């Protein structure tokens, strides 16, 4: 029997709530993020976990956090999520390339790592709603710059008791990302382009959440709004699983001995994926260094070097757009733990970030995180990394993964640390074909995307994934476009309120 885990806001103004309440709420009432009241340890040994398949291991890890879900409920969520939507039995295969191990997190339905969490979040939410006797249909409202929108659509499509509405900037997503979204068929989905950029879409969605009249009208018709944003604890917890899985696969394959330390490099934007790796380490997984890889938006590199977080800088558009971010929301959880669960101090730092655009952590906090190493990769280094690996090993990686690979090699040559290196591989090269092709020296011109896919197939030797093949003759189902000021009307129309 598990002790009951409860969750508190990092800013002290919400909680205790149960896991399922935290999943349903998403963000804490005071604007903070929910954190578990302690970090649990594994209940089974690494040897035992090495004999589990992905779904068994997912239960073993997630049950420690989601303690108010029954065994039956949690297992049903897991089997509903990690099934044949993934194109491999392994769910997350490990590719050994040279001396590195690439943990391929992109074998789900939208070929980016967001699928790892967004394929289970709808199940966790619907179960939470049932547990709490919520008699309303959940309506997810999301703004996206590309990857999250499609992964959320795929996760919630056809899930009874839910509807999802996604807003994307009309000129701010790649052609493939747009096609992926507007071809979503299910009638509980709605996709709208916004006349504006991602910030307009995001602040528009925030306004929808704050709109009291809209909320009341929705409730009267049996709807409750919720968010699939990456700060939801229901997205963080499922991400811990694959780090444990990767380690146990290395053990099972005889690549490492039980207990041997490994290093992990994660291409980082919102700090969710790498925070999950840190939690795995805190739970007892033998990880030595957590290498935080940034693109040219290197706020986190500077933070780990100086203890100063400063977002007052130019936003740079790079070839790894899912990491183009200056406010890494999930870092708030790390700060909270580093401060010894001091919610008042965490709240002060977040206020400083909002008001001044920067904050400084104490020397004591800095000394307490020697396991983190921050570094970044410049655009030409990213392209070189893709080309070098393709030439030498015939392994073609995407731009986000290349940021991580480049930084992991910088770390190794700077420190001489040659422990086995696990690299989180967050997207299929098919998601960013133009950048990948130009990195390996192929001309793309203004070629049709189908031509690019054919070329990529030739040079990578990777079969065109189903997520892409499905787009070839998929009918467009969503053509809606509106000004940010008319988003409320679109929501009302979709819900019939
Ligand atoms: C979202 C995303 C990232 C960044 O992950 P965080 O959890 O936000 O740090 C990296 N790569 C890809 C392909 C992504 O979609």
CSV table of C-alpha atoms and ligand atoms in Angstrom, one decimal:
chain,number,residue,atom,x,y,z
A,1,UNK,CA,0.0,0.0,0.0
A,2,UNK,CA,1.4,3.4,-1.0
A,3,UNK,CA,1.4,6.3,1.3
A,4,UNK,CA,-0.8,8.9,-0.1
A,5,UNK,CA,1.2,11.5,-2.1
A,6,UNK,CA,-0.1,15.0,-2.0
A,7,UNK,CA,0.8,18.0,-4.1
A,8,UNK,CA,1.5,21.6,-3.2
A,9,UNK,CA,2.0,24.7,-5.3
A,10,UNK,CA,5.6,25.8,-5.7
A,11,UNK,CA,4.4,29.2,-4.6
A,12,UNK,CA,2.7,28.1,-1.5
A,13,UNK,CA,-0.9,29.2,-2.3
A,14,UNK,CA,-2.5,25.9,-3.3
A,15,UNK,CA,-2.6,22.4,-1.9
A,16,UNK,CA,-2.5,19.9,-0.5
A,17,UNK,CA,-4.4,18.3,-3.4
A,18,UNK,CA,-4.4,14.7,-4.6
A,19,UNK,CA,-2.6,13.6,-7.7
A,20,UNK,CA,-5.8,13.4,-9.7
A,21,UNK,CA,-6.9,16.8,-8.6
A,22,UNK,CA,-3.5,18.2,-9.6
A,23,UNK,CA,-3.9,16.5,-13.1
A,24,UNK,CA,-7.3,18.0,-13.6
A,25,UNK,CA,-6.3,21.5,-12.4
A,26,UNK,CA,-3.1,21.6,-14.4
A,27,UNK,CA,-1.8,24.9,-13.0
A,28,UNK,CA,-2.1,25.7,-9.3
A,29,UNK,CA,-4.5,28.5,-8.3
A,30,UNK,CA,-1.7,30.9,-7.4
A,31,UNK,CA,0.0,30.5,-10.8
A,32,UNK,CA,2.6,28.1,-9.3
A,33,UNK,CA,3.3,24.5,-10.4
A,34,UNK,CA,2.2,21.4,-8.5
A,35,UNK,CA,5.0,19.4,-6.9
A,36,UNK,CA,4.8,16.2,-4.9
A,37,UNK,CA,5.4,16.5,-1.2
A,38,UNK,CA,8.4,14.2,-1.5
A,39,UNK,CA,10.4,12.4,-4.2
A,40,UNK,CA,9.8,8.7,-3.9
A,41,UNK,CA,12.4,5.9,-4.3
A,42,UNK,CA,12.0,2.9,-6.5
A,43,UNK,CA,10.3,0.0,-4.8
A,44,UNK,CA,11.8,-2.6,-7.1
A,45,UNK,CA,15.5,-3.3,-7.8
A,46,UNK,CA,17.1,-2.3,-11.1
A,47,UNK,CA,17.4,-6.1,-11.9
A,48,UNK,CA,13.7,-6.6,-11.3
A,49,UNK,CA,12.9,-3.5,-13.4
A,50,UNK,CA,15.2,-4.8,-16.2
A,51,UNK,CA,12.7,-7.7,-16.7
A,52,UNK,CA,9.7,-5.4,-17.2
A,53,UNK,CA,8.4,-4.2,-20.5
A,54,UNK,CA,7.6,-0.6,-21.1
A,55,UNK,CA,4.0,-0.8,-19.8
A,56,UNK,CA,5.0,-2.7,-16.6
A,57,UNK,CA,7.7,-0.3,-15.9
A,58,UNK,CA,5.4,2.7,-16.5
A,59,UNK,CA,3.2,1.3,-13.8
A,60,UNK,CA,6.1,0.7,-11.4
A,61,UNK,CA,7.2,4.3,-11.7
A,62,UNK,CA,3.9,6.2,-12.0
A,63,UNK,CA,2.2,4.4,-9.1
A,64,UNK,CA,4.7,6.1,-6.8
A,65,UNK,CA,3.4,9.5,-7.8
A,66,UNK,CA,-0.2,9.0,-8.8
A,67,UNK,CA,-1.2,7.3,-5.5
A,68,UNK,CA,-4.9,8.1,-5.6
A,69,UNK,CA,-5.4,6.2,-8.9
A,70,UNK,CA,-6.2,2.5,-8.2
A,71,UNK,CA,-4.0,-0.1,-9.8
A,72,UNK,CA,-6.7,-0.9,-12.2
A,73,UNK,CA,-7.2,2.7,-13.2
A,74,UNK,CA,-3.6,3.4,-13.7
A,75,UNK,CA,-2.9,0.2,-15.7
A,76,UNK,CA,-5.9,1.0,-17.9
A,77,UNK,CA,-4.5,4.5,-18.6
A,78,UNK,CA,-1.1,3.0,-19.4
A,79,UNK,CA,-2.4,0.3,-21.8
A,80,UNK,CA,-4.6,2.8,-23.5
A,81,UNK,CA,-1.6,5.1,-24.1
A,82,UNK,CA,1.3,2.9,-25.0
A,83,UNK,CA,-0.1,0.6,-27.6
A,84,UNK,CA,0.1,0.2,-31.4
A,85,UNK,CA,0.0,4.0,-31.8
A,86,UNK,CA,3.7,3.5,-31.4
A,87,UNK,CA,5.5,2.0,-34.4
A,88,UNK,CA,7.7,-0.3,-32.3
A,89,UNK,CA,7.0,-2.8,-29.6
A,90,UNK,CA,9.8,-1.2,-27.5
A,91,UNK,CA,7.9,2.1,-27.4
A,92,UNK,CA,11.2,3.9,-27.0
A,93,UNK,CA,14.1,2.1,-28.8
A,94,UNK,CA,17.7,2.8,-28.1
A,95,UNK,CA,20.0,3.3,-31.0
A,96,UNK,CA,23.8,2.8,-30.4
A,97,UNK,CA,25.6,5.2,-32.7
A,98,UNK,CA,29.4,5.2,-32.2
A,99,UNK,CA,29.8,5.3,-28.4
A,100,UNK,CA,26.5,7.1,-27.8
A,101,UNK,CA,23.1,5.7,-27.0
A,102,UNK,CA,20.2,7.7,-28.6
A,103,UNK,CA,16.9,7.2,-26.8
A,104,UNK,CA,14.4,7.6,-29.6
A,105,UNK,CA,11.4,9.3,-28.1
A,106,UNK,CA,9.7,9.9,-31.4
A,107,UNK,CA,8.0,6.6,-32.3
A,108,UNK,CA,4.5,7.8,-31.3
A,109,UNK,CA,1.7,9.1,-33.5
A,110,UNK,CA,3.1,12.6,-34.1
A,111,UNK,CA,6.8,11.7,-34.3
A,112,UNK,CA,8.0,14.0,-31.5
A,113,UNK,CA,8.6,13.3,-27.9
A,114,UNK,CA,5.5,15.2,-26.8
A,115,UNK,CA,3.7,11.9,-27.6
A,116,UNK,CA,5.3,10.2,-24.6
A,117,UNK,CA,3.2,12.3,-22.2
A,118,UNK,CA,0.3,13.5,-24.4
A,119,UNK,CA,-0.8,10.0,-25.3
A,120,UNK,CA,-1.4,9.2,-21.6
A,121,UNK,CA,-2.6,12.6,-20.3
A,122,UNK,CA,-6.2,12.3,-21.8
A,123,UNK,CA,-6.6,9.0,-20.0
A,124,UNK,CA,-5.2,10.4,-16.7
A,125,UNK,CA,-7.6,13.4,-17.0
A,126,UNK,CA,-10.7,11.4,-17.9
A,127,UNK,CA,-10.0,9.0,-15.0
A,128,UNK,CA,-9.4,12.0,-12.7
A,129,UNK,CA,-12.7,13.5,-13.7
A,130,UNK,CA,-14.5,10.2,-13.0
A,131,UNK,CA,-12.8,9.8,-9.6
A,132,UNK,CA,-13.9,13.3,-8.6
A,133,UNK,CA,-17.5,12.8,-9.8
A,134,UNK,CA,-17.1,15.6,-12.3
A,135,UNK,CA,-20.2,15.5,-14.4
A,136,UNK,CA,-18.9,17.8,-17.1
A,137,UNK,CA,-17.2,17.3,-20.4
A,138,UNK,CA,-13.5,18.4,-20.4
A,139,UNK,CA,-12.7,21.0,-23.0
A,140,UNK,CA,-8.9,21.4,-23.6
A,141,UNK,CA,-7.9,24.8,-25.0
A,142,UNK,CA,-4.3,25.0,-26.3
A,143,UNK,CA,-2.1,27.5,-28.1
A,144,UNK,CA,0.8,25.8,-30.0
A,145,UNK,CA,3.9,26.7,-31.9
A,146,UNK,CA,3.8,23.3,-33.6
A,147,UNK,CA,4.5,20.1,-31.8
A,148,UNK,CA,2.3,20.3,-28.7
A,149,UNK,CA,-0.8,21.1,-30.8
A,150,UNK,CA,-0.7,17.9,-32.9
A,151,UNK,CA,0.4,15.7,-30.0
A,152,UNK,CA,-2.5,17.0,-27.9
A,153,UNK,CA,-5.0,16.6,-30.8
A,154,UNK,CA,-3.8,13.0,-31.4
A,155,UNK,CA,-4.1,12.3,-27.6
A,156,UNK,CA,-7.6,13.7,-27.1
A,157,UNK,CA,-9.1,12.8,-30.6
A,158,UNK,CA,-12.0,10.5,-30.1
A,159,UNK,CA,-11.6,10.3,-26.3
A,160,UNK,CA,-15.2,10.2,-24.9
A,161,UNK,CA,-15.9,13.0,-22.4
A,162,UNK,CA,-13.4,15.4,-24.0
A,163,UNK,CA,-13.2,18.1,-26.6
A,164,UNK,CA,-10.0,19.9,-27.8
A,165,UNK,CA,-9.5,23.2,-29.5
A,166,UNK,CA,-6.1,24.2,-30.8
A,167,UNK,CA,-5.0,27.6,-31.9
A,168,UNK,CA,-1.8,28.1,-34.0
A,169,UNK,CA,-0.2,31.2,-35.5
A,170,UNK,CA,-1.1,31.2,-39.3
A,171,UNK,CA,2.4,31.9,-40.4
A,172,UNK,CA,4.3,30.5,-37.4
A,173,UNK,CA,4.3,26.7,-38.0
A,174,UNK,CA,6.0,24.5,-40.5
A,175,UNK,CA,4.1,23.1,-43.5
A,176,UNK,CA,4.2,19.6,-42.0
A,177,UNK,CA,3.1,20.7,-38.6
A,178,UNK,CA,0.2,22.6,-40.1
A,179,UNK,CA,-0.9,19.7,-42.3
A,180,UNK,CA,-0.7,17.4,-39.3
A,181,UNK,CA,-3.1,19.6,-37.4
A,182,UNK,CA,-5.6,20.5,-40.0
A,183,UNK,CA,-6.1,16.9,-41.2
A,184,UNK,CA,-7.3,15.8,-37.7
A,185,UNK,CA,-10.6,14.1,-38.4
A,186,UNK,CA,-12.4,13.4,-35.1
A,187,UNK,CA,-15.4,15.5,-34.4
A,188,UNK,CA,-14.3,16.3,-30.8
A,189,UNK,CA,-11.4,18.3,-32.3
A,190,UNK,CA,-11.2,21.9,-33.6
A,191,UNK,CA,-8.2,23.6,-35.1
A,192,UNK,CA,-8.0,27.3,-35.8
A,193,UNK,CA,-5.3,29.5,-37.2
A,194,UNK,CA,-4.8,32.9,-35.7
A,195,UNK,CA,-4.0,36.1,-37.5
A,196,UNK,CA,-0.9,36.8,-35.4
A,197,UNK,CA,2.1,35.1,-33.9
A,198,UNK,CA,2.5,32.5,-31.2
A,199,UNK,CA,2.4,35.1,-28.4
A,200,UNK,CA,-1.0,36.3,-29.7
A,201,UNK,CA,-2.3,32.8,-29.7
A,202,UNK,CA,-1.0,32.1,-26.3
A,203,UNK,CA,-2.2,35.3,-24.7
A,204,UNK,CA,-5.6,34.8,-26.4
A,205,UNK,CA,-5.9,31.4,-24.8
A,206,UNK,CA,-4.9,32.8,-21.4
A,207,UNK,CA,-7.7,35.4,-21.8
A,208,UNK,CA,-10.2,32.6,-22.6
A,209,UNK,CA,-9.3,30.9,-19.3
A,210,UNK,CA,-9.8,34.2,-17.4
A,211,UNK,CA,-13.1,34.9,-19.1
A,212,UNK,CA,-15.7,34.4,-16.3
A,213,UNK,CA,-18.8,34.8,-18.5
A,214,UNK,CA,-17.5,32.3,-21.0
A,215,UNK,CA,-16.7,29.9,-18.2
A,216,UNK,CA,-20.2,30.2,-16.7
A,217,UNK,CA,-21.9,29.7,-20.0
A,218,UNK,CA,-19.7,26.7,-20.7
A,219,UNK,CA,-20.5,25.2,-17.3
A,220,UNK,CA,-24.2,25.7,-17.8
A,221,UNK,CA,-23.9,23.6,-20.9
A,222,UNK,CA,-21.9,20.9,-19.1
A,223,UNK,CA,-18.3,21.9,-20.1
A,224,UNK,CA,-15.3,22.5,-18.0
A,225,UNK,CA,-12.1,24.1,-19.5
A,226,UNK,CA,-8.7,22.5,-18.8
A,227,UNK,CA,-5.1,22.7,-20.2
A,228,UNK,CA,-2.7,20.2,-21.7
A,229,UNK,CA,0.2,22.5,-21.1
A,230,UNK,CA,3.6,21.0,-20.2
A,231,UNK,CA,3.4,22.2,-16.6
A,232,UNK,CA,0.7,19.7,-15.8
A,233,UNK,CA,2.1,17.0,-13.4
A,234,UNK,CA,0.3,14.5,-15.7
A,235,UNK,CA,2.9,15.3,-18.3
A,236,UNK,CA,5.9,15.3,-16.1
A,237,UNK,CA,5.4,11.9,-14.4
A,238,UNK,CA,5.1,9.8,-17.5
A,239,UNK,CA,8.4,11.3,-18.8
A,240,UNK,CA,10.4,9.8,-15.9
A,241,UNK,CA,9.6,6.3,-17.1
A,242,UNK,CA,11.7,6.3,-20.3
A,243,UNK,CA,14.9,7.2,-18.5
A,244,UNK,CA,14.5,4.3,-16.2
A,245,UNK,CA,13.5,2.1,-19.2
A,246,UNK,CA,16.6,3.2,-21.1
A,247,UNK,CA,18.9,2.3,-18.2
A,248,UNK,CA,17.3,-1.0,-17.7
A,249,UNK,CA,17.6,-1.8,-21.4
A,250,UNK,CA,21.3,-1.0,-21.2
A,251,UNK,CA,21.6,-3.5,-18.3
A,252,UNK,CA,19.5,-6.1,-20.1
A,253,UNK,CA,21.6,-5.8,-23.2
A,254,UNK,CA,24.8,-6.3,-21.2
A,255,UNK,CA,26.1,-2.8,-22.2
A,256,UNK,CA,26.4,-1.8,-18.5
A,257,UNK,CA,26.5,-3.4,-15.1
A,258,UNK,CA,23.8,-2.7,-12.6
A,259,UNK,CA,24.8,0.4,-10.6
A,260,UNK,CA,27.2,1.8,-13.2
A,261,UNK,CA,26.7,5.5,-13.7
A,262,UNK,CA,25.7,7.0,-17.0
A,263,UNK,CA,25.4,10.6,-18.2
A,264,UNK,CA,22.3,12.0,-19.9
A,265,UNK,CA,22.0,14.8,-22.4
A,266,UNK,CA,18.6,16.4,-23.0
A,267,UNK,CA,17.8,19.1,-25.7
A,268,UNK,CA,15.9,21.5,-23.5
A,269,UNK,CA,13.3,24.2,-24.0
A,270,UNK,CA,10.7,24.4,-21.2
A,271,UNK,CA,12.9,22.2,-18.9
A,272,UNK,CA,10.2,19.5,-18.6
A,273,UNK,CA,12.1,16.6,-20.2
A,274,UNK,CA,15.4,17.2,-18.3
A,275,UNK,CA,13.5,17.7,-15.0
A,276,UNK,CA,12.0,14.2,-15.5
A,277,UNK,CA,15.6,12.9,-15.9
A,278,UNK,CA,16.6,14.6,-12.7
A,279,UNK,CA,13.6,13.1,-10.9
A,280,UNK,CA,14.7,9.6,-12.1
A,281,UNK,CA,18.2,10.3,-10.6
A,282,UNK,CA,16.7,11.5,-7.3
A,283,UNK,CA,14.6,8.3,-7.2
A,284,UNK,CA,17.8,6.2,-7.4
A,285,UNK,CA,18.7,5.8,-11.1
A,286,UNK,CA,22.5,5.9,-11.4
A,287,UNK,CA,22.9,9.0,-13.4
A,288,UNK,CA,26.0,11.1,-12.9
A,289,UNK,CA,25.6,14.3,-15.0
A,290,UNK,CA,22.5,15.9,-16.5
A,291,UNK,CA,23.7,17.8,-19.5
A,292,UNK,CA,21.3,20.6,-20.4
A,293,UNK,CA,21.6,21.4,-24.1
A,294,UNK,CA,20.3,24.6,-25.5
A,295,UNK,CA,20.2,26.2,-28.9
A,296,UNK,CA,21.2,29.8,-29.4
A,297,UNK,CA,18.4,30.9,-27.0
A,298,UNK,CA,20.9,29.9,-24.3
A,299,UNK,CA,19.2,31.3,-21.1
A,300,UNK,CA,19.7,28.0,-19.4
A,301,UNK,CA,23.4,27.7,-20.3
A,302,UNK,CA,24.0,31.1,-18.8
A,303,UNK,CA,21.9,30.1,-15.7
A,304,UNK,CA,23.9,27.0,-15.0
A,305,UNK,CA,27.1,28.9,-15.4
A,306,UNK,CA,26.3,32.0,-13.4
A,307,UNK,CA,23.3,31.3,-11.2
A,308,UNK,CA,21.6,34.2,-12.9
A,309,UNK,CA,18.4,33.7,-15.0
A,310,UNK,CA,18.0,36.5,-17.4
A,311,UNK,CA,15.4,36.5,-20.2
A,312,UNK,CA,16.1,40.0,-21.3
A,313,UNK,CA,17.6,39.2,-24.6
A,314,UNK,CA,16.6,38.8,-28.2
A,315,UNK,CA,14.5,35.8,-29.2
A,316,UNK,CA,16.3,33.9,-31.9
A,317,UNK,CA,14.5,31.8,-34.5
A,318,UNK,CA,16.6,28.7,-34.9
A,319,UNK,CA,16.3,25.4,-36.8
A,320,UNK,CA,15.2,23.8,-33.5
A,321,UNK,CA,12.0,25.8,-33.0
A,322,UNK,CA,10.6,23.7,-30.2
A,323,UNK,CA,13.5,24.9,-28.1
A,324,UNK,CA,13.1,28.6,-29.0
A,325,UNK,CA,12.0,29.7,-25.6
A,326,UNK,CA,13.2,32.2,-23.1
A,327,UNK,CA,11.0,31.3,-20.1
A,328,UNK,CA,11.6,27.7,-19.1
A,329,UNK,CA,8.5,27.1,-17.0
A,330,UNK,CA,9.5,23.8,-15.4
A,331,UNK,CA,12.7,25.3,-13.9
A,332,UNK,CA,10.4,26.6,-11.2
A,333,UNK,CA,10.1,23.1,-9.8
A,334,UNK,CA,13.8,22.6,-9.6
A,335,UNK,CA,14.2,26.0,-7.8
A,336,UNK,CA,11.6,25.0,-5.3
A,337,UNK,CA,13.4,21.8,-4.4
A,338,UNK,CA,16.8,23.5,-4.4
A,339,UNK,CA,15.5,26.1,-1.9
A,340,UNK,CA,14.5,23.3,0.4
A,341,UNK,CA,10.9,23.5,-0.6
A,342,UNK,CA,10.8,27.2,0.3
A,343,UNK,CA,7.6,28.4,-1.5
A,344,UNK,CA,8.0,32.0,-0.4
A,345,UNK,CA,11.5,32.2,-1.9
A,346,UNK,CA,10.3,30.5,-5.1
A,347,UNK,CA,7.4,32.9,-5.4
A,348,UNK,CA,9.8,35.9,-4.9
A,349,UNK,CA,12.1,34.7,-7.8
A,350,UNK,CA,9.1,34.1,-10.1
A,351,UNK,CA,7.9,37.6,-9.3
A,352,UNK,CA,11.3,39.0,-10.1
A,353,UNK,CA,11.3,37.2,-13.4
A,354,UNK,CA,7.9,38.7,-14.3
A,355,UNK,CA,8.7,42.2,-13.1
A,356,UNK,CA,12.4,42.6,-13.9
A,357,UNK,CA,13.0,39.8,-16.4
A,358,UNK,CA,15.7,38.1,-14.2
A,359,UNK,CA,16.6,36.7,-10.9
A,360,UNK,CA,19.7,35.3,-9.1
A,361,UNK,CA,19.8,32.1,-7.1
A,362,UNK,CA,21.9,31.9,-3.9
A,363,UNK,CA,25.4,30.5,-3.9
A,364,UNK,CA,24.2,27.7,-1.6
A,365,UNK,CA,21.5,26.7,-4.2
A,366,UNK,CA,24.1,26.8,-6.9
A,367,UNK,CA,26.5,24.5,-5.0
A,368,UNK,CA,23.6,22.0,-4.5
A,369,UNK,CA,23.3,21.2,-8.2
A,370,UNK,CA,26.8,20.0,-9.3
A,371,UNK,CA,25.0,17.3,-11.3
A,372,UNK,CA,23.8,19.8,-13.9
A,373,UNK,CA,26.0,21.0,-16.8
A,374,UNK,CA,24.7,23.6,-19.2
A,375,UNK,CA,26.1,24.3,-22.7
A,376,UNK,CA,24.6,25.3,-26.1
A,377,UNK,CA,25.1,24.6,-29.8
A,378,UNK,CA,25.2,27.3,-32.4
A,379,UNK,CA,23.3,26.9,-35.7
A,380,UNK,CA,26.3,25.9,-37.8
A,381,UNK,CA,27.4,23.4,-35.1
A,382,UNK,CA,24.0,21.8,-35.2
A,383,UNK,CA,24.2,21.3,-39.0
A,384,UNK,CA,27.8,20.0,-38.7
A,385,UNK,CA,26.7,17.5,-36.1
A,386,UNK,CA,23.9,16.1,-38.3
A,387,UNK,CA,26.3,15.8,-41.3
A,388,UNK,CA,29.2,14.3,-39.4
A,389,UNK,CA,26.9,11.6,-37.9
A,390,UNK,CA,25.2,10.9,-41.2
A,391,UNK,CA,28.5,10.6,-43.0
A,392,UNK,CA,30.3,8.5,-40.4
A,393,UNK,CA,27.5,6.2,-39.1
A,394,UNK,CA,24.6,6.7,-41.6
A,395,UNK,CA,22.4,7.8,-38.7
A,396,UNK,CA,20.3,10.8,-39.6
A,397,UNK,CA,19.0,12.8,-36.6
A,398,UNK,CA,16.7,15.8,-36.3
A,399,UNK,CA,17.9,19.3,-35.4
A,400,UNK,CA,16.8,19.2,-31.7
A,401,UNK,CA,18.6,15.9,-31.2
A,402,UNK,CA,21.6,17.4,-32.9
A,403,UNK,CA,21.7,20.2,-30.4
A,404,UNK,CA,22.0,17.5,-27.7
A,405,UNK,CA,24.5,15.4,-29.5
A,406,UNK,CA,26.8,18.4,-30.2
A,407,UNK,CA,26.6,19.6,-26.6
A,408,UNK,CA,27.3,16.0,-25.2
A,409,UNK,CA,30.5,15.9,-27.3
A,410,UNK,CA,31.5,19.4,-26.0
A,411,UNK,CA,31.0,18.1,-22.4
A,412,UNK,CA,33.1,15.0,-23.1
A,413,UNK,CA,36.0,16.9,-24.6
A,414,UNK,CA,35.9,19.6,-21.9
A,415,UNK,CA,35.8,17.2,-19.0
A,416,UNK,CA,37.3,13.9,-20.3
A,417,UNK,CA,34.3,12.2,-18.7
A,418,UNK,CA,33.7,9.1,-20.8
A,419,UNK,CA,30.9,7.4,-19.0
A,420,UNK,CA,28.2,5.9,-21.2
A,421,UNK,CA,26.2,8.7,-22.7
A,422,UNK,CA,22.4,8.6,-23.2
A,423,UNK,CA,21.1,11.3,-25.6
A,424,UNK,CA,17.4,12.1,-25.6
A,425,UNK,CA,16.3,12.1,-29.2
A,426,UNK,CA,13.2,14.2,-29.3
A,427,UNK,CA,12.0,14.3,-32.9
A,428,UNK,CA,12.1,12.3,-36.1
A,429,UNK,CA,14.1,13.9,-38.9
A,430,UNK,CA,10.9,13.7,-40.9
A,431,UNK,CA,9.5,16.5,-38.8
A,432,UNK,CA,12.1,19.0,-39.9
A,433,UNK,CA,13.0,17.7,-43.4
A,434,UNK,CA,14.3,21.0,-44.9
A,435,UNK,CA,16.7,21.8,-42.1
A,436,UNK,CA,18.0,18.2,-42.0
A,437,UNK,CA,18.4,18.0,-45.8
A,438,UNK,CA,20.3,21.3,-46.0
A,439,UNK,CA,22.5,20.2,-43.1
A,440,UNK,CA,23.7,17.1,-45.1
A,441,UNK,CA,24.2,19.3,-48.2
A,442,UNK,CA,21.1,18.5,-50.2
A,443,UNK,CA,19.5,21.3,-52.0
A,444,UNK,CA,15.9,21.8,-51.0
A,445,UNK,CA,14.9,24.8,-53.1
A,446,UNK,CA,11.3,25.6,-52.7
A,447,UNK,CA,10.5,22.0,-53.3
A,448,UNK,CA,7.2,20.4,-52.5
A,449,UNK,CA,7.2,18.7,-49.1
A,450,UNK,CA,6.5,15.3,-50.7
A,451,UNK,CA,9.8,15.6,-52.7
A,452,UNK,CA,11.7,16.5,-49.5
A,453,UNK,CA,10.3,13.4,-47.8
A,454,UNK,CA,11.4,11.2,-50.7
A,455,UNK,CA,14.9,12.6,-50.6
A,456,UNK,CA,15.1,12.2,-46.8
A,457,UNK,CA,14.0,8.6,-47.2
A,458,UNK,CA,16.8,8.0,-49.6
A,459,UNK,CA,19.6,9.5,-47.6
A,460,UNK,CA,18.5,8.3,-44.1
A,461,UNK,CA,17.3,4.8,-45.1
A,462,UNK,CA,14.5,5.3,-42.6
A,463,UNK,CA,11.1,4.3,-44.0
A,464,UNK,CA,8.7,7.2,-44.2
A,465,UNK,CA,6.8,7.1,-40.9
A,466,UNK,CA,3.0,6.5,-40.8
A,467,UNK,CA,2.5,10.0,-39.4
A,468,UNK,CA,3.9,11.4,-42.6
A,469,UNK,CA,2.5,8.9,-45.0
A,470,UNK,CA,-1.0,9.5,-43.7
A,471,UNK,CA,-0.7,13.2,-44.7
A,472,UNK,CA,-0.2,12.4,-48.4
A,473,UNK,CA,-3.9,12.3,-49.3
A,474,UNK,CA,-5.5,13.3,-46.0
A,475,UNK,CA,-8.4,15.7,-46.5
A,476,UNK,CA,-8.2,19.0,-44.8
A,477,UNK,CA,-10.9,19.1,-42.1
A,478,UNK,CA,-10.1,22.5,-40.4
A,479,UNK,CA,-9.9,25.8,-42.3
A,480,UNK,CA,-11.0,28.1,-39.5
A,481,UNK,CA,-9.0,31.4,-39.2
A,482,UNK,CA,-9.8,34.2,-36.8
A,483,UNK,CA,-8.4,37.3,-35.3
A,484,UNK,CA,-7.2,37.0,-31.7
A,485,UNK,CA,-10.1,39.2,-30.6
A,486,UNK,CA,-12.6,36.6,-32.0
A,487,UNK,CA,-11.2,33.5,-30.3
A,488,UNK,CA,-14.1,33.6,-27.8
A,489,UNK,CA,-16.6,33.5,-30.6
A,490,UNK,CA,-14.9,30.5,-32.1
A,491,UNK,CA,-15.0,28.7,-28.8
A,492,UNK,CA,-18.7,29.5,-28.4
A,493,UNK,CA,-19.4,28.3,-31.9
A,494,UNK,CA,-17.5,25.0,-31.5
A,495,UNK,CA,-19.3,24.3,-28.2
A,496,UNK,CA,-22.7,25.6,-29.3
A,497,UNK,CA,-23.0,28.0,-26.4
B,1,LIG,C1,9.2,20.3,-26.7
B,1,LIG,C2,10.4,19.8,-27.4
B,1,LIG,C3,11.7,19.9,-26.8
B,1,LIG,C4,11.9,20.6,-25.5
B,1,LIG,O1,11.4,19.9,-24.4
B,1,LIG,P1,11.2,20.6,-23.0
B,1,LIG,O2,10.5,19.5,-22.1
B,1,LIG,O3,10.3,21.7,-23.3
B,1,LIG,O4,12.5,21.0,-22.4
B,1,LIG,C5,12.8,19.4,-27.5
B,1,LIG,N1,12.7,18.8,-28.7
B,1,LIG,C6,11.5,18.7,-29.3
B,1,LIG,C7,11.4,18.1,-30.6
B,1,LIG,C8,10.3,19.2,-28.7
B,1,LIG,O5,9.1,19.1,-29.3
